[in-house]
Tab-separated table of C-alpha atoms in Angstrom:
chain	number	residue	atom	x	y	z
A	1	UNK	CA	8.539	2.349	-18.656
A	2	UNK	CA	5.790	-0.303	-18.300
A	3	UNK	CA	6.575	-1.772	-15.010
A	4	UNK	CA	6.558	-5.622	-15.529
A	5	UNK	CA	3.971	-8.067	-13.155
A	6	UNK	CA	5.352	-11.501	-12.685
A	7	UNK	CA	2.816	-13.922	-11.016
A	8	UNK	CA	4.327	-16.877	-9.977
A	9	UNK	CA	4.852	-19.779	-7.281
A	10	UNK	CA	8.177	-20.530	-7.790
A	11	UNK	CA	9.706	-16.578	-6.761
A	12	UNK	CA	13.280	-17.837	-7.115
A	13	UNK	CA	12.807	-19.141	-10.623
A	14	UNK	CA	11.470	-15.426	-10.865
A	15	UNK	CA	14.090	-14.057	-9.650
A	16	UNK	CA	16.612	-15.643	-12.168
A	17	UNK	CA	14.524	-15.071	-15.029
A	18	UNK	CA	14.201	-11.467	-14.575
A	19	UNK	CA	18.053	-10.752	-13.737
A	20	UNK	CA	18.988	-12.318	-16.656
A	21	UNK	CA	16.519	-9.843	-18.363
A	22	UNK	CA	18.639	-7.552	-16.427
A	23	UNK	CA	22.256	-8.630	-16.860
A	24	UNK	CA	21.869	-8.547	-20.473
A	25	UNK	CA	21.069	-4.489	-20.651
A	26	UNK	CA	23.911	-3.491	-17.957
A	27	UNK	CA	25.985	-6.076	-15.644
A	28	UNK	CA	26.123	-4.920	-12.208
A	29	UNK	CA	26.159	-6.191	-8.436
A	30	UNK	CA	23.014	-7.584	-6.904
A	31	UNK	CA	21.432	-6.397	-3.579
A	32	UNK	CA	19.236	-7.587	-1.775
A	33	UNK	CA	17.436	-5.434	0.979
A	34	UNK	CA	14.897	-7.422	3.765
A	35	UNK	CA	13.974	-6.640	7.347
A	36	UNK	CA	14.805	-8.871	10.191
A	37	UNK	CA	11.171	-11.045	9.592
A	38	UNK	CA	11.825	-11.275	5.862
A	39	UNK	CA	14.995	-12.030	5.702
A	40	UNK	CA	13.795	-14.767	8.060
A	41	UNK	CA	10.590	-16.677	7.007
A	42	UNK	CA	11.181	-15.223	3.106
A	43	UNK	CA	14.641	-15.088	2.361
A	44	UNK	CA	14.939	-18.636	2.547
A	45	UNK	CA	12.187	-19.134	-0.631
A	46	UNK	CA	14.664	-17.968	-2.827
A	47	UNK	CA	17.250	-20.098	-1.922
A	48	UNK	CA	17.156	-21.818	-4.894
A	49	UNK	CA	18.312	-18.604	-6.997
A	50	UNK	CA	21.555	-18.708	-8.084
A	51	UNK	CA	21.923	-15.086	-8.400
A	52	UNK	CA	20.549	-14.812	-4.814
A	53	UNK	CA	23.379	-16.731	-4.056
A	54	UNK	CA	26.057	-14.151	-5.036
A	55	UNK	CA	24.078	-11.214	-3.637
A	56	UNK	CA	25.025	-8.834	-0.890
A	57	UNK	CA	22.104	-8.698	1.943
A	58	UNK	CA	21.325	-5.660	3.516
A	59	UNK	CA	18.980	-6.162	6.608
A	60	UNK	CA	17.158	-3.713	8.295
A	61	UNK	CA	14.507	-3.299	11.313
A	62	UNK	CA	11.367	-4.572	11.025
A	63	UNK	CA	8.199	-2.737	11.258
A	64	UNK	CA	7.066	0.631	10.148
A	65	UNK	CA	8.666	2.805	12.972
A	66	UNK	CA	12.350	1.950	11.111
A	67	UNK	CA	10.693	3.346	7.822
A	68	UNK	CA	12.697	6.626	8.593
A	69	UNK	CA	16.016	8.444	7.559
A	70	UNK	CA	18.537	6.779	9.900
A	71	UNK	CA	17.090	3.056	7.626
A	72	UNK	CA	17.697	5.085	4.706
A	73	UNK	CA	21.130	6.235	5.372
A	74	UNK	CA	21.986	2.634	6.763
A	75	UNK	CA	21.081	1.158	3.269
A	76	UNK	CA	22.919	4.330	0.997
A	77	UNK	CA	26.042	2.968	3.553
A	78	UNK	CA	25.844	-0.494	3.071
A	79	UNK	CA	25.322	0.124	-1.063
A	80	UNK	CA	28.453	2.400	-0.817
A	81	UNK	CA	30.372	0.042	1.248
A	82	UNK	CA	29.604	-2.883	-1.026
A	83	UNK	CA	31.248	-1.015	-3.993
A	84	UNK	CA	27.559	-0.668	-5.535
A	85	UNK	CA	27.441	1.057	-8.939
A	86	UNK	CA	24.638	2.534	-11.466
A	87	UNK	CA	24.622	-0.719	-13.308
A	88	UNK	CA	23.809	-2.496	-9.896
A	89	UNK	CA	20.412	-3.986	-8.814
A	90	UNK	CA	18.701	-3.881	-5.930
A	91	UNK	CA	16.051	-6.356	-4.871
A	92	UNK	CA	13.339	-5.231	-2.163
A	93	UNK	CA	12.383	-8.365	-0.220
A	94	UNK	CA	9.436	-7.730	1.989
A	95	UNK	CA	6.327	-5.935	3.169
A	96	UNK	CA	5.492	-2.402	2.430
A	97	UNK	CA	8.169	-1.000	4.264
A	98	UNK	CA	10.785	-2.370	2.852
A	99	UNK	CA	9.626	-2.182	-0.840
A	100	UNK	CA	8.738	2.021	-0.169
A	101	UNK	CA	12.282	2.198	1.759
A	102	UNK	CA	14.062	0.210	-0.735
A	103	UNK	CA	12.642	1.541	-3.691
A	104	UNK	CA	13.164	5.226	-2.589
A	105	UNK	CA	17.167	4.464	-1.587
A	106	UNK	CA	17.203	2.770	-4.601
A	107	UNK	CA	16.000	6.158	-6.917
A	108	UNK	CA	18.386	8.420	-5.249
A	109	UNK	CA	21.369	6.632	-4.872
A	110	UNK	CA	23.784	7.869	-7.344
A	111	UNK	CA	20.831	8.924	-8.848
A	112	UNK	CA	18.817	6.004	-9.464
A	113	UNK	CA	19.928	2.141	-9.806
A	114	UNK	CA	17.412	-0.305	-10.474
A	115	UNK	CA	15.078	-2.289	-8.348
A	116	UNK	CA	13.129	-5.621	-8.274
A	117	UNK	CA	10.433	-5.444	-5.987
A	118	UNK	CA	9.206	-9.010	-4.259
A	119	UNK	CA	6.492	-8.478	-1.914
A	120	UNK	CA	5.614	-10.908	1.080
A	121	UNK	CA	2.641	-9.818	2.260
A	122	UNK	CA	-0.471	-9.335	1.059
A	123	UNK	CA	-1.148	-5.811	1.467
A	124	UNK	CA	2.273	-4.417	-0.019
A	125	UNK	CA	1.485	-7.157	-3.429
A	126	UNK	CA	-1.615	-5.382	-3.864
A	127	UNK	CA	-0.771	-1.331	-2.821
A	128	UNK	CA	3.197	-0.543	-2.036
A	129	UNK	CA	5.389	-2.871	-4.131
A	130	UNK	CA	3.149	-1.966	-7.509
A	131	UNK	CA	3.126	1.848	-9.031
A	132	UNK	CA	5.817	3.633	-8.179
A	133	UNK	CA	4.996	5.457	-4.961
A	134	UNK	CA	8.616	5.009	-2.640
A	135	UNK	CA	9.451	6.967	0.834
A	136	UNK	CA	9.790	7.392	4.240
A	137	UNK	CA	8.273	8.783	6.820
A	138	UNK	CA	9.496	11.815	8.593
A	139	UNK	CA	8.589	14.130	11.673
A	140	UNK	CA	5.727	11.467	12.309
A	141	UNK	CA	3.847	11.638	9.298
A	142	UNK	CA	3.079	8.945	6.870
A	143	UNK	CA	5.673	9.160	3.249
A	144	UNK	CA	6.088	12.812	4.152
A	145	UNK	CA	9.694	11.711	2.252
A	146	UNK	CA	9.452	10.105	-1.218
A	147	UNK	CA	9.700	10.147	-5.508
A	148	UNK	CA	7.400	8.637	-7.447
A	149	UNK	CA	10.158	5.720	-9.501
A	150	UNK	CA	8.508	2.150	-10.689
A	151	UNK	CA	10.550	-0.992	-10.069
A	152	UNK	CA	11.621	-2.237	-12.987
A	153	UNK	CA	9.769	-6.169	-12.190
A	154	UNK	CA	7.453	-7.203	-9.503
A	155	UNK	CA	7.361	-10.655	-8.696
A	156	UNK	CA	4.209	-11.843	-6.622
A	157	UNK	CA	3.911	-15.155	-5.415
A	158	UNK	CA	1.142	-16.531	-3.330
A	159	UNK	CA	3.812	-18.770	-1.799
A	160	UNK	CA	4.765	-15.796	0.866
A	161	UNK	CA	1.130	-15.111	1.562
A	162	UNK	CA	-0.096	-19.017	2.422
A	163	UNK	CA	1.255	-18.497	6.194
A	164	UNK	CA	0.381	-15.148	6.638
A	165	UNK	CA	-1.138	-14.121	9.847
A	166	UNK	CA	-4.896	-13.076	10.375
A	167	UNK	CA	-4.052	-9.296	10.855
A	168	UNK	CA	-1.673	-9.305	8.091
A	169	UNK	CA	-4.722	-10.993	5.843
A	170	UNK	CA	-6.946	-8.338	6.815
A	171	UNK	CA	-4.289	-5.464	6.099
A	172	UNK	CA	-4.003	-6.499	2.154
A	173	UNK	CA	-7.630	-7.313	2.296
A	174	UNK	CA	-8.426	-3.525	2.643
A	175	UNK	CA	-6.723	-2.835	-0.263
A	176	UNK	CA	-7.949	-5.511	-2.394
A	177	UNK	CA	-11.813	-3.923	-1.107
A	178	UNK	CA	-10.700	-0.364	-2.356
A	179	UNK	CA	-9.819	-1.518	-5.779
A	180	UNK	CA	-12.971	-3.374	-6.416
A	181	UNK	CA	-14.647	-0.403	-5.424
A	182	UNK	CA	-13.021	2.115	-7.975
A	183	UNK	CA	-13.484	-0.941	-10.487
A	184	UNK	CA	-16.914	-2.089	-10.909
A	185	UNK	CA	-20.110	-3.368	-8.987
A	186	UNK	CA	-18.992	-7.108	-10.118
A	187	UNK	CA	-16.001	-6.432	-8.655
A	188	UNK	CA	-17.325	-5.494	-5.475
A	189	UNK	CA	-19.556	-8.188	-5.443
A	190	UNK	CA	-16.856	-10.600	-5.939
A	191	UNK	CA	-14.770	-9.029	-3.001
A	192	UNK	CA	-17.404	-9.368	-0.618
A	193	UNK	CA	-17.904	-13.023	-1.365
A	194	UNK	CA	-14.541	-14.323	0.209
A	195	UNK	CA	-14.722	-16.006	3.853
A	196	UNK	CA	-11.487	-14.352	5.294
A	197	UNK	CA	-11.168	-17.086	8.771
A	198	UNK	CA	-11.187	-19.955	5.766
A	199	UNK	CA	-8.883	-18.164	2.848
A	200	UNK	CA	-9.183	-20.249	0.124
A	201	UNK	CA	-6.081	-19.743	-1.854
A	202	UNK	CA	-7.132	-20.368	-5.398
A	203	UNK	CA	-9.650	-17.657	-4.762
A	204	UNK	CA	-7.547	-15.150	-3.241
A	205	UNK	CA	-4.780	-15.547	-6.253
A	206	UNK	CA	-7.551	-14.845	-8.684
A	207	UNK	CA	-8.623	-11.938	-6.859
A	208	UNK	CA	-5.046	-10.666	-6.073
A	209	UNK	CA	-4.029	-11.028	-10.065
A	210	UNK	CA	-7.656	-8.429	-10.729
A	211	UNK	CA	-6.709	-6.388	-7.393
A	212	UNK	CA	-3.126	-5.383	-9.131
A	213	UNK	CA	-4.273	-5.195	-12.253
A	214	UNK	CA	-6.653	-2.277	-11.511
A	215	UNK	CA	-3.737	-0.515	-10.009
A	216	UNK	CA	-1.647	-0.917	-13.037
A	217	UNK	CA	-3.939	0.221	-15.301
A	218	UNK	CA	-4.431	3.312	-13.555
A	219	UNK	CA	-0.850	3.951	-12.723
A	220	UNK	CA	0.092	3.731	-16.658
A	221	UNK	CA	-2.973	6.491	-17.107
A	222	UNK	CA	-1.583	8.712	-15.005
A	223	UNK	CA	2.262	8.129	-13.170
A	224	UNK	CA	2.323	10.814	-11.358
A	225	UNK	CA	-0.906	11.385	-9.929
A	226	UNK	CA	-1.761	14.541	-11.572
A	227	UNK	CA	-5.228	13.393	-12.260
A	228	UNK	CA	-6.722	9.747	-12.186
A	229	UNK	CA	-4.449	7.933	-10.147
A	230	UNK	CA	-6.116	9.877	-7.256
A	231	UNK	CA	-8.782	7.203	-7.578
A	232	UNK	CA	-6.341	5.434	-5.533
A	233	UNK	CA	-6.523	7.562	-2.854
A	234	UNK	CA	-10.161	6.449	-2.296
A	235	UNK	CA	-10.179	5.767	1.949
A	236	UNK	CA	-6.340	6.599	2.029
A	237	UNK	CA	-7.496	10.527	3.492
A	238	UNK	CA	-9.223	9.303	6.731
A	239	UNK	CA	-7.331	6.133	6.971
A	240	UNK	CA	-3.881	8.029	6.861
A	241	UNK	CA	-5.422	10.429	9.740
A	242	UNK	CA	-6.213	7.032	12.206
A	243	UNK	CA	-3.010	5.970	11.493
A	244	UNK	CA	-1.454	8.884	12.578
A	245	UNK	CA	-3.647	9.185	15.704
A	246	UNK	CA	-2.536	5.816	16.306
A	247	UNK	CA	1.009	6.616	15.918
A	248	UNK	CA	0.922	9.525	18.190
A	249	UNK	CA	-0.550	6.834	21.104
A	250	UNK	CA	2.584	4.954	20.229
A	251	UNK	CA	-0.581	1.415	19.427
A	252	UNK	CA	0.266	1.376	15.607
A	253	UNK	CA	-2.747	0.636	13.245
A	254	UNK	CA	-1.636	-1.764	10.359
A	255	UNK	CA	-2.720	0.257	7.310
A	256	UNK	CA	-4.999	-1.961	5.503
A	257	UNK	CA	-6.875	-2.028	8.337
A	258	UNK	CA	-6.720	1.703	8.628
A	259	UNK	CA	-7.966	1.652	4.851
A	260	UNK	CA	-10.750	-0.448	5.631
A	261	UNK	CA	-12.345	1.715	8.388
A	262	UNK	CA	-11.628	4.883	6.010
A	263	UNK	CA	-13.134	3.138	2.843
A	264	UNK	CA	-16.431	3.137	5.334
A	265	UNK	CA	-15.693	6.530	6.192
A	266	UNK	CA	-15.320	8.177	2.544
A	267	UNK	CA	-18.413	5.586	1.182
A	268	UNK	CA	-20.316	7.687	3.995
A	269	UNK	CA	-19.483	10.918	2.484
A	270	UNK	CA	-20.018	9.612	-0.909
A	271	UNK	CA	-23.503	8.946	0.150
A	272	UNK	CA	-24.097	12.374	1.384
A	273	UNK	CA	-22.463	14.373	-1.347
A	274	UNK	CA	-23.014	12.050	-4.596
A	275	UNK	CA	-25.805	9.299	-3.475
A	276	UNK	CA	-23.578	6.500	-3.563
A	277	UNK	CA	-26.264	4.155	-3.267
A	278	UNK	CA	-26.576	2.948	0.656
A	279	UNK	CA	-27.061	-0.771	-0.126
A	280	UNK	CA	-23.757	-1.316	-1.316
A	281	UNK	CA	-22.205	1.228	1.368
A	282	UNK	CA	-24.146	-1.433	4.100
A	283	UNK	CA	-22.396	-3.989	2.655
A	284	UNK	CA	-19.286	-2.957	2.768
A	285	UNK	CA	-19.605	-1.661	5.854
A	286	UNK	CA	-20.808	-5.117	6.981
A	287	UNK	CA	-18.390	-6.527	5.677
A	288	UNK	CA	-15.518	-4.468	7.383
A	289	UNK	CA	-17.084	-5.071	10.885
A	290	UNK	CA	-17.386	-8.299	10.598
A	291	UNK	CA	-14.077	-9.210	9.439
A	292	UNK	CA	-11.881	-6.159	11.335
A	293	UNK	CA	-11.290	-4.837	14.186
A	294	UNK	CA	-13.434	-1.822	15.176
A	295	UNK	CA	-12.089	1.430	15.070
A	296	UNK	CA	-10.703	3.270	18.440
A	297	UNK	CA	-11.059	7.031	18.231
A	298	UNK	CA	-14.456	9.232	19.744
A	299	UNK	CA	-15.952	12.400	19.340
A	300	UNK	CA	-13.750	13.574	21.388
A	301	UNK	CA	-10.614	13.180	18.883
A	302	UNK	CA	-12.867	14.491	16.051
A	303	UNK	CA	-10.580	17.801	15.853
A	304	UNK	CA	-7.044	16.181	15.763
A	305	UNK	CA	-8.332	13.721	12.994
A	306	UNK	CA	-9.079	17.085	11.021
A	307	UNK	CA	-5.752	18.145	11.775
A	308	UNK	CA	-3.927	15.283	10.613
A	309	UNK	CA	-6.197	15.221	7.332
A	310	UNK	CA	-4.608	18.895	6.371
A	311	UNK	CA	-1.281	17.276	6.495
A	312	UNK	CA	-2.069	14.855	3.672
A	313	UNK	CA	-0.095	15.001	0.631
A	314	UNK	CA	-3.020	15.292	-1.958
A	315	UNK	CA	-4.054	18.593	-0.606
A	316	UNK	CA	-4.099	21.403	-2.456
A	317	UNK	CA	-3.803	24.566	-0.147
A	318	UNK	CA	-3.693	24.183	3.916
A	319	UNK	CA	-7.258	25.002	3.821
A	320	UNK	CA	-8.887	22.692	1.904
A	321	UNK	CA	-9.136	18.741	2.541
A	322	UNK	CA	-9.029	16.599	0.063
A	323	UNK	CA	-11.030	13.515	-0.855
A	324	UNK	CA	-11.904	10.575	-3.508
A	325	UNK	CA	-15.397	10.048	-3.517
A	326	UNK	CA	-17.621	7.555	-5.903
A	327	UNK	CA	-21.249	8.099	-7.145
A	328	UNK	CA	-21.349	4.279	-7.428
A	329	UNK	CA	-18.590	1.328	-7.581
A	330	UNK	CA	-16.429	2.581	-11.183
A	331	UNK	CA	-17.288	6.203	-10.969
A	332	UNK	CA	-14.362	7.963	-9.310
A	333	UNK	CA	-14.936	11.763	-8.160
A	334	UNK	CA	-11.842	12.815	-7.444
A	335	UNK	CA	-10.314	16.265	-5.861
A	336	UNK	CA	-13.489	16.700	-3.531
A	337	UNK	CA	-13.053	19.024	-0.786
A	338	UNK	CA	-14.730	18.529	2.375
A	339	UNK	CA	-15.772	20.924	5.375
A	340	UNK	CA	-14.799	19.699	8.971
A	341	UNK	CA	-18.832	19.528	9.605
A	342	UNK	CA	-19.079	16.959	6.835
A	343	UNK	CA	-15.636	15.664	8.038
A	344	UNK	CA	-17.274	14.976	11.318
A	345	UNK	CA	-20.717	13.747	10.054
A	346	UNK	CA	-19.008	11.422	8.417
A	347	UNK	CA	-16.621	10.120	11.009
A	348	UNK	CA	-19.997	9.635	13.331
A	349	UNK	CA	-21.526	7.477	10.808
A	350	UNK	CA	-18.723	5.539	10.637
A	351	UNK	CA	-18.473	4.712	14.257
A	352	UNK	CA	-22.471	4.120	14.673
A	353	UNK	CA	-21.546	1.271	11.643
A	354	UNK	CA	-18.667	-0.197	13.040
A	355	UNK	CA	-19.851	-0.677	16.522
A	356	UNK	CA	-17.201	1.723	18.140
């Protein structure tokens, strides 16, 4: 199924459009799942639906801590409860949480209804809501709990992002930076260019419309992730490891901004092992600690950043960690294993160009 991409700023116009695309395969009951900000500051943007206006809403915890099994059985209750069926819809309203939560209730629940995916924030437009990837976490590590199941329409409207705060602009940005860099040098170039304290909006769609499309187009090459899509993975391996340190001093990391600090981090060990050429790996790295937050970790927490690397999914044995390296911006290496001396060469490097 090619998942469809709606770009839009009128989301409840959207909305009606693509249920009636919907309705007219299989009538069912409408859903809508949001968390407590969501259902907030978003909800009311599509209170000019009028299917909205019939729909059941299931609200759940903000935040990524409630992206667990006890907000996945809450939602499976509610759907039950409200006499869902396979011909129902459910529509995830809401950062990455929701739409990885929402979208993974929705593929097992009486084994499978479908989903509309609307994301509100930057960073789940750009990486959650789009390819197919839904979960939870579980025994405090990152999607330990998912299926890979597309939503059947994304609708993506800079009208959620306009009022977006600074941190939650930087956590999209990351990904936006990551998929210019498995794209092309103009694409990186392009990336680099944008002045994130003065977001001009017009500029960010136009970026945001290339940013998914390079997603999509590897997603279609490869569902799965049996071989290509691993390109997305590019940061993900070190960036996954500082947000579980993070998590584990109970001061979460937004993960954008985790994928920023690991894009340095793997452009560092693309250097060493492939020549990735250092003038665009000083750029970005520029770039990142100018605009983010510097990383908090020392040499001293070297050993349990190894650790939580050999927990990551895209490992292949217990003994081997896994990475996505480039040789330049567009030339993916994927499946490169690393030793925990390079693993540690590389985390130095990244602190001495971050400023930790």
């Amino acid at each position: 199924m090619k998942q469809a991409l709606i770009f839009t700023s009128d989301p409840a116009k959207a909305l009606d459009e693509a249920l009636a695309a919907e309705e007219n395969r299989h009538p069912g009951s409408l859903f809508i799942l949001t968390d407590e900000n969501s259902a907030r500051c978003c909800l009311p943007l599509l209170k000019e639906s009028r299917a909205a206006a019939d729909a059941k809403i299931i609200t759940i915890g903000a935040g990524d801590s409630n992206k667990n099994i006890r907000s996945l059985e809450e939602v499976w209750t509610t759907l039950t409860g409200g006499g869902a069926t396979r011909g129902s819809v459910m529509v995830n309203l809401g950062g990455g949480m929701v739409t990885d939560l929402g979208g993974f209730a929705a593929a097992t629940f009486k084994r499978g209804i479908r989903f509309i995916n609307i994301p509100t924030t930057l960073l789940s437009a750009v990486d959650a809501a789009v390819g197919g990837k839904t979960g939870i976490n579980f025994c405090g590590l990152k999607n330990e709990i998912g299926s890979f199941r597309e939503a059947e329409t994304v609708i993506i409207s800079a009208a959620f992002y306009s009022t977006l705060p600074y941190g939650e602009l930087l956590s999209g940005y990351g990904e936006v930076l990551k998929h210019a860099l498995i794209d092309s040098p103009e694409a990186v170039a392009e990336a680099l260019k944008i002045n994130l304290q003065e977001v001009c909006l017009t500029q960010l769609e136009g970026i945001l419309q290339r940013s998914v499309r390079v997603k999509q187009r590897i997603v279609a090459e490869d569902p799965f992730e049996h071989g290509i899509r691993r390109a997305l993975n590019l940061g993900h391996t070190a960036a996954h490891a500082f947000e579980a340190l993070a998590m584990e001093r109970r001061r979460p990391l937004a993960h954008g901004i985790a994928v920023a600090h690991g894009l340095v981090t793997d452009l560092v060990m693309s250097h060493l092992r492939l020549g990735f050429p250092s003038d665009t790996l000083h750029q970005v790295a520029s770039f990142v600690r100018d605009n983010y937050p510097a990383p908090e970790f020392t040499c001293k927490e070297y050993g349990a950043l190894t650790d939580f690397m050999r927990h990551d999914k895209k490992n292949r044995s217990a003994d081997a960690i896994n990475f996505t390296l480039l040789s330049a911006p567009g030339e993916i290496k994927i499946d490169c294993l690393a030793t925990d001396t390079e693993i540690s060469a590389a985390l130095d490097i990244t602190r001495d160009l971050l400023g930790c």
